[in-house]
């Protein structure tokens, strides 16, 4: 509780100080400073809740930074793919925590947070209206800004590191292949975003990843992954059912 209070107070105080000194409170750097300041508290107090706050604050920084850098431009659609790369990086960083017994308790926090980011992006990109808007905006090839490729590169380094350092198992090989595949997809979409067919690709990836989570939970006897995967499937099925049939109503 003490760690959570300190972490929440630290993030809130940054925005309060910005108001006191007439600094822009919508600056993405405030989220970045908050994440940097809160992260050590998560490990100092061994608090998974504080770690979740750290990841949430870092995610807010990534999203606000992209919006602030590329407002109302064709690059905005391409830049949002950075959320997926960031999610893969979070997941891979969490797998590195399994190498140290004292850090093992944080591994699943990173895993579920990374999965939420990746699945959330896939869910949004699974709507046809998104890609119709991208195509109509006239966005050209190689539209993704440099930060997108930087994040993809960082994620690729973390994926390679956790694969080299972890023991060679079938599960580790499958996880590495899935992470690498998602990064390749992010690079392709960021570079050539103007294609309406991505709606099928992201829907297939969304339900494929959900099925993999259920299988992982079943094989490991971990009901958390089973319940999480089934919830993702249920949300996806209900959403696509309404998305497809709603236009058919009189």
Coordinates of C-alpha atoms in Angstrom, one line a residue:
X1 CA 0.0 0.0 0.0
X2 CA 2.8 2.4 0.8
X3 CA 4.5 1.7 -2.6
X4 CA 1.2 2.4 -4.4
X5 CA 0.5 5.6 -2.5
X6 CA 4.0 6.8 -3.2
X7 CA 3.8 5.9 -6.9
X8 CA 0.4 7.5 -7.4
X9 CA 1.5 10.6 -5.5
X10 CA 4.6 10.9 -7.6
X11 CA 2.7 10.8 -10.9
X12 CA 0.0 13.2 -9.6
X13 CA 2.6 15.6 -8.3
X14 CA 4.3 15.9 -11.7
X15 CA 1.1 17.3 -13.2
X16 CA 0.5 19.5 -10.1
X17 CA 3.9 21.0 -10.4
X18 CA 3.4 21.6 -14.1
X19 CA 0.2 23.6 -13.2
X20 CA 1.9 25.6 -10.5
X21 CA 4.8 26.7 -12.7
X22 CA 2.5 27.3 -15.8
X23 CA 4.1 24.4 -17.7
X24 CA 2.0 22.5 -20.4
X25 CA 0.2 19.8 -18.5
X26 CA -0.5 17.9 -21.8
X27 CA 3.2 17.3 -22.4
X28 CA 4.0 13.7 -23.1
X29 CA 7.2 14.1 -21.2
X30 CA 5.3 14.2 -17.9
X31 CA 4.1 10.6 -18.5
X32 CA 7.6 9.6 -19.3
X33 CA 9.0 11.2 -16.2
X34 CA 6.2 9.5 -14.2
X35 CA 7.1 6.1 -15.6
X36 CA 10.8 6.6 -14.9
X37 CA 10.1 7.7 -11.3
X38 CA 7.6 4.9 -10.5
X39 CA 9.5 2.0 -12.0
X40 CA 12.1 1.7 -9.2
X41 CA 9.3 1.7 -6.6
X42 CA 7.7 -1.4 -8.1
X43 CA 10.9 -3.4 -7.5
X44 CA 11.8 -1.7 -4.2
X45 CA 8.4 -2.6 -2.7
X46 CA 8.0 -5.8 -4.8
X47 CA 4.6 -4.6 -5.8
X48 CA 2.9 -5.9 -9.0
X49 CA 0.2 -3.2 -8.7
X50 CA 2.9 -0.5 -8.8
X51 CA 4.4 -2.3 -11.8
X52 CA 1.1 -2.1 -13.6
X53 CA 0.9 1.6 -12.9
X54 CA 4.4 1.9 -14.4
X55 CA 3.4 0.1 -17.6
X56 CA 0.2 2.1 -17.8
X57 CA 2.1 5.3 -17.5
X58 CA 4.7 4.3 -20.0
X59 CA 1.9 3.3 -22.4
X60 CA 0.3 6.7 -21.9
X61 CA 3.6 8.3 -22.8
X62 CA 3.9 6.3 -26.0
X63 CA 0.4 7.1 -27.2
X64 CA 0.5 10.8 -26.3
X65 CA 3.9 11.2 -27.8
X66 CA 2.7 9.8 -31.2
X67 CA -0.4 12.0 -31.1
X68 CA 1.6 15.0 -30.1
X69 CA 4.2 14.5 -32.9
X70 CA 1.8 13.6 -35.7
X71 CA -1.6 15.3 -35.2
X72 CA -4.2 15.1 -37.9
X73 CA -1.9 13.7 -40.6
X74 CA -1.7 10.5 -42.6
X75 CA 1.3 9.5 -40.5
X76 CA -1.0 9.2 -37.5
X77 CA -2.6 6.0 -38.7
X78 CA 0.8 4.4 -39.4
X79 CA 2.3 5.6 -36.1
X80 CA -0.3 3.8 -34.0
X81 CA 1.3 0.5 -35.0
X82 CA 4.0 1.5 -32.4
X83 CA 1.5 0.3 -29.7
X84 CA 1.8 -3.2 -31.0
X85 CA 5.6 -3.1 -31.0
X86 CA 5.6 -1.7 -27.5
X87 CA 3.4 -4.5 -26.4
X88 CA 5.7 -7.1 -27.8
X89 CA 8.7 -5.4 -26.1
X90 CA 6.8 -5.4 -22.7
X91 CA 6.0 -9.1 -23.1
X92 CA 9.6 -10.0 -24.1
X93 CA 11.0 -8.0 -21.2
X94 CA 8.7 -9.9 -18.9
X95 CA 10.1 -13.2 -20.2
X96 CA 13.5 -12.1 -19.2
X97 CA 12.3 -11.8 -15.6
X98 CA 11.8 -15.6 -15.5
X99 CA 15.6 -16.0 -15.5
X100 CA 15.9 -14.6 -12.0
X101 CA 13.9 -16.3 -9.1
X102 CA 13.6 -13.0 -7.2
X103 CA 12.0 -11.3 -10.3
X104 CA 9.8 -14.2 -11.4
X105 CA 6.8 -12.7 -9.7
X106 CA 6.8 -9.8 -12.2
X107 CA 7.0 -12.0 -15.3
X108 CA 3.2 -12.5 -15.7
X109 CA 2.5 -8.9 -15.0
X110 CA 4.6 -7.9 -18.0
X111 CA 3.1 -10.8 -20.0
X112 CA -0.6 -9.9 -19.5
X113 CA 0.1 -6.2 -19.9
X114 CA 1.9 -6.8 -23.2
X115 CA -0.8 -9.1 -24.4
X116 CA -3.5 -6.5 -23.6
X117 CA -1.6 -3.9 -25.6
X118 CA -1.2 -6.2 -28.6
X119 CA -4.7 -7.6 -28.5
X120 CA -6.2 -4.2 -28.0
X121 CA -4.5 -2.9 -31.1
X122 CA -5.6 -6.0 -33.1
X123 CA -9.1 -5.5 -31.9
X124 CA -9.2 -1.9 -33.1
X125 CA -7.5 -2.7 -36.4
X126 CA -10.0 -5.5 -36.9
X127 CA -12.7 -3.0 -38.0
X128 CA -13.0 -2.4 -41.7
X129 CA -13.9 1.2 -41.2
X130 CA -10.4 1.9 -39.9
X131 CA -8.7 0.7 -43.0
X132 CA -11.3 2.3 -45.3
X133 CA -10.4 5.6 -43.6
X134 CA -6.7 4.9 -44.0
X135 CA -7.1 4.2 -47.7
X136 CA -9.3 7.3 -48.3
X137 CA -6.8 9.5 -46.4
X138 CA -4.4 9.0 -49.3
X139 CA -1.6 7.8 -47.1
X140 CA 1.4 6.6 -49.1
X141 CA 4.0 3.9 -48.7
X142 CA 6.7 4.3 -46.1
X143 CA 4.4 6.6 -44.1
X144 CA 5.4 5.3 -40.7
X145 CA 7.6 7.8 -38.9
X146 CA 11.1 6.9 -37.5
X147 CA 9.9 6.2 -33.9
X148 CA 7.9 3.3 -35.1
X149 CA 10.9 1.5 -36.5
X150 CA 12.9 2.5 -33.4
X151 CA 10.3 0.7 -31.2
X152 CA 10.2 -2.3 -33.5
X153 CA 14.0 -2.5 -33.3
X154 CA 14.0 -2.3 -29.5
X155 CA 11.4 -5.0 -29.4
X156 CA 13.4 -7.2 -31.7
X157 CA 16.4 -6.9 -29.5
X158 CA 14.4 -7.9 -26.4
X159 CA 12.9 -10.8 -28.3
X160 CA 16.3 -12.0 -29.4
X161 CA 17.7 -11.6 -25.9
X162 CA 15.0 -13.5 -24.1
X163 CA 15.3 -16.3 -26.7
X164 CA 19.1 -16.6 -26.4
X165 CA 19.0 -16.5 -22.6
X166 CA 16.0 -18.8 -21.9
X167 CA 16.2 -22.6 -22.0
X168 CA 15.3 -24.1 -25.4
X169 CA 11.8 -25.5 -25.1
X170 CA 8.9 -26.0 -27.6
X171 CA 7.0 -23.3 -25.7
X172 CA 9.9 -20.8 -25.9
X173 CA 10.3 -21.5 -29.6
X174 CA 6.6 -20.9 -30.3
X175 CA 6.6 -17.7 -28.3
X176 CA 9.6 -16.4 -30.1
X177 CA 8.1 -17.2 -33.5
X178 CA 4.9 -15.4 -32.5
X179 CA 6.7 -12.3 -31.3
X180 CA 8.9 -12.2 -34.4
X181 CA 5.8 -12.6 -36.6
X182 CA 4.0 -9.7 -34.9
X183 CA 7.0 -7.4 -35.3
X184 CA 7.2 -8.3 -39.0
X185 CA 3.5 -7.6 -39.3
X186 CA 4.0 -4.2 -37.6
X187 CA 6.9 -3.3 -39.9
X188 CA 4.9 -4.3 -43.0
X189 CA 1.7 -2.4 -42.0
X190 CA 3.7 0.7 -40.9
X191 CA 5.5 0.7 -44.2
X192 CA 2.6 -0.1 -46.6
X193 CA -0.6 0.9 -44.6
X194 CA -2.9 1.5 -47.6
X195 CA -4.5 -1.9 -48.0
X196 CA -8.1 -2.8 -46.9
X197 CA -7.1 -6.5 -46.7
X198 CA -5.4 -5.9 -43.3
X199 CA -8.8 -6.2 -41.7
X200 CA -8.7 -9.9 -42.4
X201 CA -5.1 -10.2 -41.3
X202 CA -5.7 -8.6 -37.9
X203 CA -8.8 -10.6 -37.3
X204 CA -7.0 -13.8 -38.0
X205 CA -4.1 -12.7 -35.8
X206 CA -6.5 -11.7 -33.0
X207 CA -8.4 -15.0 -32.8
X208 CA -5.2 -17.0 -33.5
X209 CA -3.5 -15.4 -30.5
X210 CA -6.6 -15.9 -28.3
X211 CA -6.6 -19.6 -29.2
X212 CA -2.9 -19.9 -28.5
X213 CA -3.5 -18.4 -25.0
X214 CA -6.2 -21.0 -24.3
X215 CA -3.9 -23.8 -25.5
X216 CA -1.1 -22.4 -23.4
X217 CA -3.3 -22.3 -20.3
X218 CA -4.6 -25.8 -20.9
X219 CA -1.1 -27.3 -21.4
X220 CA 0.3 -25.6 -18.3
X221 CA -2.7 -26.1 -16.2
X222 CA -3.0 -22.3 -15.7
X223 CA -6.6 -21.1 -15.6
X224 CA -5.6 -17.5 -15.9
X225 CA -4.5 -17.9 -19.5
X226 CA -7.6 -20.0 -20.3
X227 CA -10.0 -17.5 -18.9
X228 CA -8.1 -14.6 -20.5
X229 CA -8.1 -16.3 -23.9
X230 CA -11.8 -17.2 -23.7
X231 CA -12.7 -13.7 -22.7
X232 CA -10.8 -12.4 -25.7
X233 CA -12.6 -14.9 -28.0
X234 CA -16.0 -13.9 -26.6
X235 CA -15.4 -10.2 -27.0
X236 CA -14.1 -10.7 -30.6
X237 CA -17.0 -12.9 -31.6
X238 CA -19.7 -10.7 -30.2
X239 CA -18.1 -7.6 -31.8
X240 CA -17.7 -9.2 -35.2
X241 CA -21.2 -10.6 -35.1
X242 CA -22.6 -7.1 -34.6
X243 CA -20.2 -5.5 -37.0
X244 CA -21.2 -7.8 -39.8
X245 CA -25.0 -8.0 -39.2
X246 CA -25.7 -4.4 -38.1
X247 CA -25.6 -3.1 -41.7
X248 CA -28.0 -5.8 -42.8
X249 CA -30.8 -4.5 -40.5
X250 CA -33.6 -2.6 -42.2

